[in-house]
Amino acid sequence: MKRWIILLMVVCSCGLTGCTRPQAVKTTSDSKGVMTKNQVLNLATRHPLTTLDVDRMTSFGRLNNAIEGLYQTNRDGQAALALAKKVSINAAKTTYTFTLWKDSYWSDGSVITAHDFVYSWRRALDPRTTASQADLFRGIKNAHKILAGSLPPSQLGVHAVGKFKLVVQLDHPMAELPQRLAYPLFGPQSRRVARKYGAKYATKPEYQVYAGPFMVSRNGTANHWHMVPNPHYWDRQHVYLKRINVTVYRDRHKAWRAYQAGKLDEVRILKNIQRYEHQADYTARPYSQMAILTYRRMGPNYAAASLLNQKNARLAISHAVDRKTLSRMTYGSTSLPAQGIVPAGLSRGLRGTADFANAQPEQRALAYRPKQAATEWQRALDHSHLKRITLTLGYSPETYQQLMAQNLRKQLTKHLPGLTIKLRPRSRSPQRIQPLKSDLVLNNQRAQYADPLAMLSLFTSNNTTNTGDWLNADYDRLVETASYAPTFNAARWRTLLKAEGILMREQGVTPLIQPASTYLVNPHLNGVQFNTIGTQSNFKQAYFVK
């Protein structure tokens, strides 16, 4: 039976699956009566289209609209079943058996099968193609051994039973598994198409197929490409846009002029945000990311390494930062001062009782206390037998980070005696994770799924994202305990809070700001789902009104 005639949405217990089944029903609320005839969306990007290979993307950007997996993120930020019709879990919560819909098709009309998921997941861990975010597979049986090179990808705990049954085995219970599986990296890839095209696979639109509501058109270039509706998408009658044009604008001023001329439907605001906050087309989109300061503890500058290995030095830096002012001067009034490494709004307690970020037990480590900062800094200098120090501060050469680096340098050198900071812009790199080349490094870290573990797991001793090499055995143990929890229970919540307490007390990394993305958007555009986790914009049900 086709999914579009199903009238009942089955709600699954979040304690069991962490999901709800998607509501794909015929409805009279699609606003077709007020839609414009020209349903064409024009978007800007700074990055050319270099690959359509899910495993080679460092971020999914607009292409998340061409991908769909077992789950998808719904408007409430939760994981909802998508290509999976149902899921059953064994008593030990270490085996998930997914039954796929039989009427899900690739954009070429071929059926999406369980074998496509097996192929995709194993390929993501294959040393020849290792995905940049392959650490997200940890917890699935044997993934950590495959990542370490001690087992081949064929040993990953995923296999197909026939065409429409997918069995996923875990090393241990993972309460957050549904949230993880909503991330595009866990989508299927067509084994048949990949084998057909070999080295050409996903290098051009004609060498790729798509499971999502849109597909990349062959009529485009790396700097000006297009997405059109997937004619075989299971819910295609609720896809209203006829075309999405994506154009590379390396010059922000050109993008701004294009928006003013009506050639773009969205433009990012990077400067003078306060000037636009009361316009009708202004929008601020909260997102579960954190601007953080990472410390290079093993750099070539012995004096700097000696200093930054001291807890007092890192606490001094944290206490010297006026996060409210830093946020306002960098992003305007739309962003939030950090309360911890876990962003506000990412996760709530049982029955939605409390926000995890607000419950973080060591918020005093992030308080603005300039006198205490000066005392802690002096202790660290004395311990390293230093009177003054010059540190380099690395940042991405983008407007926000450059402005944040300038404001951060001003605050730190004002309150920390004997400190000089030299700004060092980083070169652009296709790699998502880069080794630290400065003593202090500014970067943004995103939560890829709706759980505190999405952020806290990044700073364990064996995670590749932990580029500052911060080590704490108690922290590792607590994160591992939470990772093994079978359900979202109070004990797991307390364990995660203890872990973050250690990270903040030690200032393994220093959270600064939870940025919001600010845009001017065509006010006639409706129905866009802006996610606070994973990938940001879902245009499946977007449309323009008159």
Coordinates of C-alpha atoms in Angstrom, one line a residue:
M1 CA 0.0 0.0 0.0
K2 CA 1.4 3.4 -1.0
R3 CA 2.5 5.6 1.9
W4 CA 0.7 8.7 0.7
I5 CA -2.7 7.1 1.4
I6 CA -1.9 6.3 5.0
L7 CA -4.0 8.4 7.3
L8 CA -2.7 7.5 10.7
M9 CA 0.6 8.6 12.2
V10 CA 1.9 6.0 14.6
V11 CA 3.7 7.5 17.6
C12 CA 6.6 5.4 18.9
S13 CA 7.8 5.7 22.4
C14 CA 10.9 7.9 22.6
G15 CA 12.3 5.6 25.2
L16 CA 12.1 2.7 22.8
T17 CA 13.0 4.2 19.4
G18 CA 13.5 7.9 19.9
C19 CA 11.3 8.5 16.9
T20 CA 7.9 9.2 15.4
R21 CA 6.6 7.8 12.2
P22 CA 6.4 10.6 9.5
Q23 CA 2.9 12.0 8.8
A24 CA 2.7 11.7 5.0
V25 CA -1.0 12.3 4.4
K26 CA -3.1 14.1 1.8
T27 CA -4.0 17.4 3.2
T28 CA -5.9 20.5 2.3
S29 CA -3.5 22.8 4.1
D30 CA -0.8 23.0 1.4
S31 CA -1.8 26.5 0.4
K32 CA -2.0 25.6 -3.3
G33 CA -4.7 28.2 -3.7
V34 CA -2.3 31.0 -2.9
M35 CA 0.9 29.6 -4.5
T36 CA 2.6 31.6 -7.2
K37 CA 3.1 30.0 -10.6
N38 CA 6.8 30.4 -10.6
Q39 CA 8.0 28.0 -7.9
V40 CA 11.7 28.6 -8.4
L41 CA 14.0 29.2 -5.4
N42 CA 17.3 31.0 -5.9
L43 CA 20.0 30.4 -3.3
A44 CA 23.6 31.4 -2.8
T45 CA 26.6 29.4 -1.6
R46 CA 30.3 30.1 -1.1
H47 CA 31.5 26.7 -2.0
P48 CA 31.4 25.2 -5.6
L49 CA 29.9 21.8 -6.2
T50 CA 33.0 19.5 -6.2
T51 CA 31.4 16.1 -5.4
L52 CA 28.1 14.3 -5.1
D53 CA 29.7 11.5 -3.0
V54 CA 28.2 11.5 0.4
D55 CA 31.4 10.0 1.9
R56 CA 33.6 12.8 0.4
M57 CA 31.5 15.7 1.6
T58 CA 32.8 17.7 4.5
S59 CA 29.3 19.2 5.0
F60 CA 26.1 18.5 3.2
G61 CA 24.8 22.1 2.8
R62 CA 22.0 22.3 0.2
L63 CA 22.6 18.7 -0.9
N64 CA 20.8 17.3 2.2
N65 CA 17.6 17.9 0.2
A66 CA 18.7 15.1 -2.1
I67 CA 19.3 12.6 0.7
E68 CA 17.0 10.6 2.9
G69 CA 17.7 7.7 5.3
L70 CA 16.0 5.4 7.7
Y71 CA 15.0 8.5 9.8
Q72 CA 14.6 12.1 9.0
T73 CA 14.6 15.1 11.4
N74 CA 11.0 16.5 11.9
R75 CA 10.0 20.0 12.7
D76 CA 10.3 19.3 16.4
G77 CA 14.0 18.3 16.0
Q78 CA 13.3 14.7 16.6
A79 CA 14.0 11.6 14.6
A80 CA 11.0 10.3 12.6
L81 CA 11.0 7.2 10.5
A82 CA 11.4 7.9 6.8
L83 CA 12.6 5.1 4.4
A84 CA 12.0 2.6 7.3
K85 CA 8.4 1.5 7.7
K86 CA 9.0 0.1 11.2
V87 CA 11.7 -0.9 13.6
S88 CA 12.0 -3.6 16.2
I89 CA 14.6 -3.8 19.0
N90 CA 15.8 -6.8 20.9
A91 CA 15.5 -7.0 24.7
A92 CA 19.2 -6.1 25.2
K93 CA 18.7 -3.1 22.9
T94 CA 21.7 -4.1 20.8
T95 CA 20.0 -5.2 17.6
Y96 CA 17.7 -3.0 15.6
T97 CA 15.8 -4.6 12.7
F98 CA 14.4 -2.1 10.2
T99 CA 11.7 -3.0 7.7
L100 CA 11.9 -0.8 4.7
W101 CA 9.0 0.5 2.6
K102 CA 8.8 -1.3 -0.7
D103 CA 7.7 1.8 -2.6
S104 CA 10.8 3.9 -2.0
Y105 CA 12.7 4.5 -5.3
W106 CA 15.9 6.1 -6.4
S107 CA 15.7 9.0 -8.8
D108 CA 16.3 6.6 -11.8
G109 CA 13.2 4.5 -10.8
S110 CA 15.0 1.6 -9.2
V111 CA 13.9 0.3 -5.8
I112 CA 15.9 1.3 -2.6
T113 CA 16.9 -1.8 -0.8
A114 CA 18.5 -2.8 2.5
H115 CA 21.6 -3.7 0.4
D116 CA 22.0 -0.1 -0.5
F117 CA 22.3 0.8 3.2
V118 CA 24.8 -2.0 3.9
Y119 CA 26.9 -0.8 0.9
S120 CA 26.7 2.8 2.0
W121 CA 27.7 2.3 5.6
R122 CA 30.6 -0.1 4.9
R123 CA 31.8 2.3 2.2
A124 CA 31.9 5.2 4.7
L125 CA 34.4 3.2 6.8
D126 CA 36.4 1.9 3.9
P127 CA 40.0 3.3 4.1
R128 CA 39.8 4.2 0.5
T129 CA 36.9 6.5 1.1
T130 CA 36.7 7.1 4.8
A131 CA 34.0 9.7 5.4
S132 CA 35.2 12.8 7.3
Q133 CA 32.6 12.2 10.0
A134 CA 33.1 8.4 10.2
D135 CA 33.4 8.7 14.0
L136 CA 29.6 8.9 14.1
F137 CA 29.5 5.1 13.3
R138 CA 31.2 4.3 16.6
G139 CA 29.0 2.1 18.7
I140 CA 27.8 0.1 15.7
K141 CA 29.3 -3.3 16.0
N142 CA 33.0 -3.4 15.1
A143 CA 33.1 0.3 13.8
H144 CA 35.8 1.3 16.2
K145 CA 38.0 -1.7 15.1
I146 CA 37.4 -0.9 11.5
L147 CA 38.3 2.8 12.0
A148 CA 41.5 1.6 13.8
G149 CA 42.4 -0.6 10.8
S150 CA 42.2 -3.9 12.7
L151 CA 39.1 -5.2 10.8
P152 CA 37.8 -4.8 7.2
P153 CA 34.6 -2.8 6.6
S154 CA 32.8 -6.0 5.7
Q155 CA 32.8 -6.8 9.5
L156 CA 30.6 -3.8 10.3
G157 CA 27.5 -4.9 12.2
V158 CA 25.0 -4.2 9.5
H159 CA 23.5 -6.7 7.0
A160 CA 20.5 -7.2 4.8
V161 CA 17.9 -10.0 5.2
G162 CA 16.3 -10.1 1.8
K163 CA 15.6 -6.8 0.0
F164 CA 13.7 -4.9 2.6
K165 CA 15.0 -5.9 6.0
L166 CA 18.1 -4.2 7.5
V167 CA 19.6 -5.5 10.7
V168 CA 21.9 -3.2 12.7
Q169 CA 24.0 -4.7 15.5
L170 CA 25.6 -2.6 18.2
D171 CA 28.6 -3.1 20.4
H172 CA 26.4 -1.8 23.3
P173 CA 23.0 -0.1 23.8
M174 CA 22.8 3.4 22.3
A175 CA 19.8 5.3 23.4
E176 CA 20.6 8.1 20.9
L177 CA 20.9 5.8 17.8
P178 CA 17.7 7.1 16.0
Q179 CA 18.9 10.6 16.4
R180 CA 22.3 9.7 14.8
L181 CA 20.7 7.8 12.0
A182 CA 18.7 10.9 10.9
Y183 CA 22.0 12.5 9.8
P184 CA 22.6 12.3 6.0
L185 CA 25.8 10.3 6.3
F186 CA 23.7 7.3 7.2
G187 CA 21.6 7.5 4.0
P188 CA 21.7 4.8 1.4
Q189 CA 24.0 4.7 -1.7
S190 CA 23.1 2.7 -4.7
R191 CA 25.5 -0.2 -4.9
R192 CA 24.4 -0.8 -8.5
V193 CA 25.2 2.7 -9.7
A194 CA 28.5 2.9 -7.8
R195 CA 29.7 -0.3 -9.3
K196 CA 28.4 0.8 -12.8
Y197 CA 30.4 4.0 -12.9
G198 CA 33.4 3.0 -10.8
A199 CA 35.9 5.9 -10.4
K200 CA 33.3 8.3 -12.1
Y201 CA 30.7 7.6 -9.4
A202 CA 29.2 10.8 -8.0
T203 CA 31.7 13.0 -9.8
K204 CA 28.9 14.5 -12.0
P205 CA 25.1 14.5 -11.6
E206 CA 24.8 11.9 -14.4
Y207 CA 26.9 9.5 -12.3
Q208 CA 24.7 9.6 -9.2
V209 CA 21.1 8.8 -8.1
Y210 CA 19.1 10.3 -5.2
A211 CA 16.8 9.1 -2.5
G212 CA 15.5 12.5 -1.3
P213 CA 12.8 14.9 -2.6
F214 CA 15.2 16.6 -5.0
M215 CA 17.9 15.5 -7.4
V216 CA 20.8 17.4 -8.9
S217 CA 20.1 18.4 -12.6
R218 CA 22.7 17.6 -15.3
N219 CA 22.3 21.1 -16.7
G220 CA 24.7 23.0 -14.5
T221 CA 28.3 23.7 -13.5
A222 CA 30.3 23.6 -10.3
N223 CA 29.5 27.3 -9.8
H224 CA 25.9 27.3 -10.9
W225 CA 24.0 24.2 -10.3
H226 CA 20.4 23.2 -9.9
M227 CA 18.1 20.8 -8.0
V228 CA 14.8 19.6 -9.5
P229 CA 12.1 17.4 -7.9
N230 CA 12.9 13.7 -7.8
P231 CA 10.2 12.2 -10.1
H232 CA 10.3 8.9 -8.2
Y233 CA 10.3 10.3 -4.6
W234 CA 7.7 8.5 -2.5
D235 CA 6.1 11.8 -1.3
R236 CA 6.5 13.8 -4.5
Q237 CA 3.0 15.3 -4.4
H238 CA 4.1 17.3 -1.4
V239 CA 7.2 18.7 -3.2
Y240 CA 6.1 22.1 -4.6
L241 CA 9.2 23.8 -5.8
K242 CA 9.9 23.2 -9.5
R243 CA 13.6 24.1 -9.3
I244 CA 16.3 25.2 -6.8
N245 CA 19.1 27.2 -8.3
V246 CA 22.3 27.4 -6.4
T247 CA 25.0 29.9 -7.4
V248 CA 28.5 30.4 -6.0
Y249 CA 29.1 33.9 -4.7
R250 CA 32.6 34.3 -3.4
D251 CA 32.0 38.1 -3.0
R252 CA 29.5 38.8 -0.3
H253 CA 28.8 42.2 -1.8
K254 CA 27.7 40.6 -5.1
A255 CA 25.4 38.3 -3.2
W256 CA 23.9 41.2 -1.4
R257 CA 23.3 43.2 -4.6
A258 CA 21.7 40.1 -6.2
Y259 CA 19.3 39.8 -3.3
Q260 CA 18.4 43.5 -3.5
A261 CA 17.7 43.0 -7.3
G262 CA 15.4 40.0 -6.6
K263 CA 17.9 37.5 -8.1
L264 CA 18.3 35.7 -4.7
D265 CA 15.7 34.7 -2.2
E266 CA 18.0 34.6 0.7
V267 CA 21.2 36.3 1.7
R268 CA 23.4 36.0 4.8
I269 CA 23.9 39.1 7.0
L270 CA 27.5 39.3 8.1
K271 CA 27.9 42.9 9.2
N272 CA 25.8 45.6 10.9
I273 CA 23.2 43.0 11.9
Q274 CA 21.4 45.4 14.3
R275 CA 20.5 47.6 11.3
Y276 CA 18.2 44.8 9.8
E277 CA 16.7 43.3 12.9
H278 CA 13.3 45.1 12.5
Q279 CA 12.9 44.4 8.8
A280 CA 10.1 42.1 7.6
D281 CA 12.5 39.9 5.7
Y282 CA 15.0 39.5 8.6
T283 CA 15.2 36.1 10.2
A284 CA 17.6 34.6 12.8
R285 CA 17.9 30.9 12.8
P286 CA 19.1 29.3 16.0
Y287 CA 21.4 26.3 15.5
S288 CA 23.0 23.7 17.7
Q289 CA 26.6 24.8 17.3
M290 CA 29.2 26.4 19.5
A291 CA 32.0 28.7 18.8
I292 CA 34.9 27.3 20.8
L293 CA 38.5 28.0 21.6
T294 CA 40.9 25.1 21.3
Y295 CA 44.3 24.9 22.9
R296 CA 47.4 23.5 21.2
R297 CA 49.1 21.6 24.0
M298 CA 51.8 20.0 22.0
G299 CA 53.0 22.8 19.7
P300 CA 56.6 23.7 18.7
N301 CA 56.5 26.8 21.0
Y302 CA 57.6 25.2 24.3
A303 CA 56.7 28.2 26.4
A304 CA 53.2 28.4 24.9
A305 CA 52.7 24.6 25.3
S306 CA 53.9 24.7 28.9
L307 CA 51.5 27.6 29.7
L308 CA 48.4 26.1 27.9
N309 CA 48.9 22.8 29.6
Q310 CA 48.0 24.5 32.9
K311 CA 44.5 24.5 34.0
N312 CA 45.0 28.0 35.6
A313 CA 45.9 29.5 32.2
R314 CA 42.8 28.0 30.5
L315 CA 40.5 29.1 33.3
A316 CA 42.1 32.6 33.2
I317 CA 41.3 32.8 29.4
S318 CA 37.7 31.7 30.1
H319 CA 37.2 34.2 32.9
A320 CA 38.7 37.0 30.9
V321 CA 36.0 36.7 28.2
D322 CA 32.9 38.9 28.5
R323 CA 30.8 36.6 26.4
K324 CA 27.7 38.9 26.3
T325 CA 29.8 41.7 24.8
L326 CA 31.7 39.3 22.5
S327 CA 28.4 37.9 21.2
R328 CA 26.8 41.3 20.7
M329 CA 29.9 42.7 19.0
T330 CA 30.3 39.7 16.7
Y331 CA 26.8 38.4 15.9
G332 CA 24.4 41.1 17.2
S333 CA 21.6 40.4 19.6
T334 CA 20.5 37.0 18.1
S335 CA 23.3 34.8 19.5
L336 CA 23.7 33.4 23.0
P337 CA 26.7 33.4 25.4
A338 CA 27.8 29.9 26.0
Q339 CA 26.6 28.1 29.1
G340 CA 28.8 25.1 28.4
I341 CA 29.9 23.0 25.4
V342 CA 26.3 21.7 24.9
P343 CA 24.2 24.3 23.0
A344 CA 21.0 25.6 24.6
G345 CA 17.9 23.8 23.2
L346 CA 19.7 20.7 22.0
S347 CA 18.3 18.4 24.7
R348 CA 15.8 18.4 27.5
G349 CA 15.4 16.2 30.5
L350 CA 12.7 13.5 31.0
R351 CA 9.3 14.8 30.1
G352 CA 10.9 18.0 28.8
T353 CA 11.7 19.3 32.3
A354 CA 15.0 21.1 31.9
D355 CA 17.3 22.2 29.2
F356 CA 20.7 20.5 29.5
A357 CA 22.7 23.6 28.9
N358 CA 21.0 25.5 31.7
A359 CA 21.6 22.5 34.0
Q360 CA 25.4 22.5 33.4
P361 CA 26.9 22.4 36.9
E362 CA 30.1 24.4 36.3
Q363 CA 28.8 27.5 34.7
R364 CA 31.0 29.6 37.0
A365 CA 34.0 28.4 34.9
L366 CA 32.5 30.5 32.1
A367 CA 31.6 33.6 34.2
Y368 CA 33.2 36.9 33.3
R369 CA 35.6 37.5 36.3
P370 CA 38.5 39.7 35.1
K371 CA 40.1 40.1 38.5
Q372 CA 40.1 36.3 39.0
A373 CA 41.4 35.9 35.5
A374 CA 44.4 38.1 36.1
T375 CA 45.2 36.2 39.3
E376 CA 44.9 32.8 37.6
W377 CA 47.0 34.0 34.7
Q378 CA 49.8 35.3 36.9
R379 CA 49.9 31.9 38.7
A380 CA 50.3 30.2 35.3
L381 CA 53.0 32.5 34.2
D382 CA 54.9 32.1 37.4
H383 CA 54.6 28.3 37.2
S384 CA 56.1 28.4 33.7
H385 CA 58.8 30.9 34.7
L386 CA 57.4 33.5 32.3
K387 CA 56.8 37.2 32.6
R388 CA 55.2 37.6 29.2
I389 CA 54.1 35.4 26.3
T390 CA 53.1 35.8 22.7
L391 CA 50.4 33.4 21.5
T392 CA 49.0 32.9 18.0
L393 CA 45.3 32.9 17.5
G394 CA 44.1 31.0 14.4
Y395 CA 40.7 31.6 12.8
S396 CA 38.8 30.9 9.6
P397 CA 39.1 33.8 7.1
E398 CA 35.4 34.5 7.2
T399 CA 33.8 37.7 8.4
Y400 CA 32.3 36.4 11.6
Q401 CA 35.4 34.5 12.8
Q402 CA 37.7 37.4 11.8
L403 CA 35.6 39.8 13.8
M404 CA 35.4 37.4 16.8
A405 CA 39.2 36.9 16.7
Q406 CA 39.7 40.7 16.8
N407 CA 37.2 41.2 19.7
L408 CA 38.6 38.2 21.6
R409 CA 42.2 39.5 21.3
K410 CA 41.1 42.8 22.6
Q411 CA 39.4 41.3 25.7
L412 CA 42.2 38.8 26.5
T413 CA 45.1 41.2 26.2
K414 CA 43.2 43.8 28.3
H415 CA 42.8 41.5 31.3
L416 CA 45.7 39.1 31.1
P417 CA 49.0 40.8 32.0
G418 CA 52.0 40.1 29.7
L419 CA 49.9 38.6 26.9
T420 CA 50.4 39.5 23.3
I421 CA 48.2 37.8 20.6
K422 CA 49.0 37.6 17.0
L423 CA 46.1 36.8 14.7
R424 CA 46.7 34.1 12.1
P425 CA 44.0 33.3 9.5
R426 CA 43.8 29.7 8.5
S427 CA 44.0 28.6 4.9
R428 CA 40.9 27.0 3.5
S429 CA 41.0 23.2 3.4
P430 CA 38.7 20.5 2.1
Q431 CA 39.3 18.5 5.3
R432 CA 36.7 19.0 8.1
I433 CA 39.3 18.2 10.8
Q434 CA 42.6 20.0 10.6
P435 CA 45.7 19.8 12.9
L436 CA 46.2 22.8 15.0
K437 CA 48.7 25.3 13.6
S438 CA 48.2 28.1 16.2
D439 CA 48.4 28.1 19.9
L440 CA 44.8 29.1 20.2
V441 CA 42.3 28.2 17.5
L442 CA 38.7 29.5 17.0
N443 CA 36.3 27.1 15.3
N444 CA 32.6 26.2 15.3
Q445 CA 31.5 22.8 16.4
R446 CA 28.1 21.5 15.4
A447 CA 25.9 18.9 17.0
Q448 CA 25.0 16.3 14.4
Y449 CA 22.1 14.8 16.4
A450 CA 19.8 15.9 19.2
D451 CA 21.6 14.6 22.3
P452 CA 24.3 16.0 24.6
L453 CA 26.5 13.1 23.6
A454 CA 26.7 14.6 20.1
M455 CA 29.0 17.3 21.6
L456 CA 30.5 15.6 24.7
S457 CA 31.8 12.6 22.7
L458 CA 33.9 14.9 20.6
F459 CA 36.4 15.5 23.4
T460 CA 37.2 12.0 24.5
S461 CA 40.8 10.9 24.2
N462 CA 40.1 8.7 21.1
N463 CA 38.0 11.1 19.1
T464 CA 39.7 12.6 16.0
T465 CA 37.8 15.9 16.6
N466 CA 39.8 16.3 19.9
T467 CA 42.6 18.1 18.1
G468 CA 43.7 19.9 21.3
D469 CA 44.6 16.5 22.8
W470 CA 42.8 17.1 26.0
L471 CA 42.9 13.9 28.1
N472 CA 40.9 13.0 31.2
A473 CA 40.2 9.4 32.2
D474 CA 37.2 10.2 34.4
Y475 CA 35.6 12.1 31.5
D476 CA 36.2 9.3 29.1
R477 CA 34.6 6.8 31.5
L478 CA 31.5 9.0 32.1
V479 CA 31.0 9.5 28.3
E480 CA 31.4 5.8 27.7
T481 CA 28.9 5.0 30.5
A482 CA 26.3 7.4 28.9
S483 CA 27.1 5.9 25.5
Y484 CA 26.2 2.5 26.8
A485 CA 22.9 3.5 28.3
P486 CA 19.9 1.6 26.9
T487 CA 17.4 4.4 27.4
F488 CA 17.1 8.2 28.0
N489 CA 16.8 7.9 31.8
A490 CA 17.7 10.1 34.8
A491 CA 20.9 8.2 35.5
R492 CA 22.2 8.9 31.9
W493 CA 21.3 12.6 32.3
R494 CA 23.2 12.9 35.5
T495 CA 26.2 11.0 34.0
L496 CA 26.3 13.4 31.0
L497 CA 26.1 16.5 33.4
K498 CA 29.0 15.1 35.4
A499 CA 31.0 14.7 32.2
E500 CA 30.4 18.2 31.1
G501 CA 31.2 19.4 34.6
I502 CA 34.7 17.9 34.2
L503 CA 35.2 19.4 30.8
M504 CA 34.2 22.9 32.0
R505 CA 36.1 22.7 35.3
E506 CA 39.3 21.8 33.4
Q507 CA 38.5 24.0 30.4
G508 CA 39.6 21.2 28.1
V509 CA 38.1 23.5 25.4
T510 CA 36.6 27.0 26.1
P511 CA 33.1 27.5 24.7
L512 CA 32.4 31.1 23.8
I513 CA 29.2 31.8 21.8
Q514 CA 26.2 29.8 20.5
P515 CA 25.8 31.6 17.1
A516 CA 22.6 32.1 15.3
S517 CA 22.6 32.5 11.6
T518 CA 21.0 35.7 10.4
Y519 CA 19.5 36.2 7.0
L520 CA 17.3 38.3 4.9
V521 CA 14.7 36.0 3.2
N522 CA 12.1 36.6 0.6
P523 CA 8.9 37.0 2.7
H524 CA 6.8 35.1 0.1
L525 CA 8.8 31.9 0.8
N526 CA 6.9 29.5 3.1
G527 CA 7.1 25.9 4.3
V528 CA 10.9 25.7 4.8
Q529 CA 11.9 23.5 7.7
F530 CA 14.8 25.1 9.5
N531 CA 16.6 22.4 11.6
T532 CA 18.5 23.3 14.7
I533 CA 20.6 20.1 14.4
G534 CA 22.3 18.2 11.6
T535 CA 21.6 19.9 8.3
Q536 CA 19.9 23.3 8.4
S537 CA 17.4 23.8 5.6
N538 CA 14.8 21.3 4.4
F539 CA 13.0 22.6 1.3
K540 CA 10.8 19.5 0.7
Q541 CA 7.5 21.4 1.4
A542 CA 8.7 24.9 0.6
Y543 CA 6.6 27.1 -1.7
F544 CA 6.1 30.7 -2.7
V545 CA 2.8 32.5 -2.0
K546 CA 1.4 35.5 -4.0

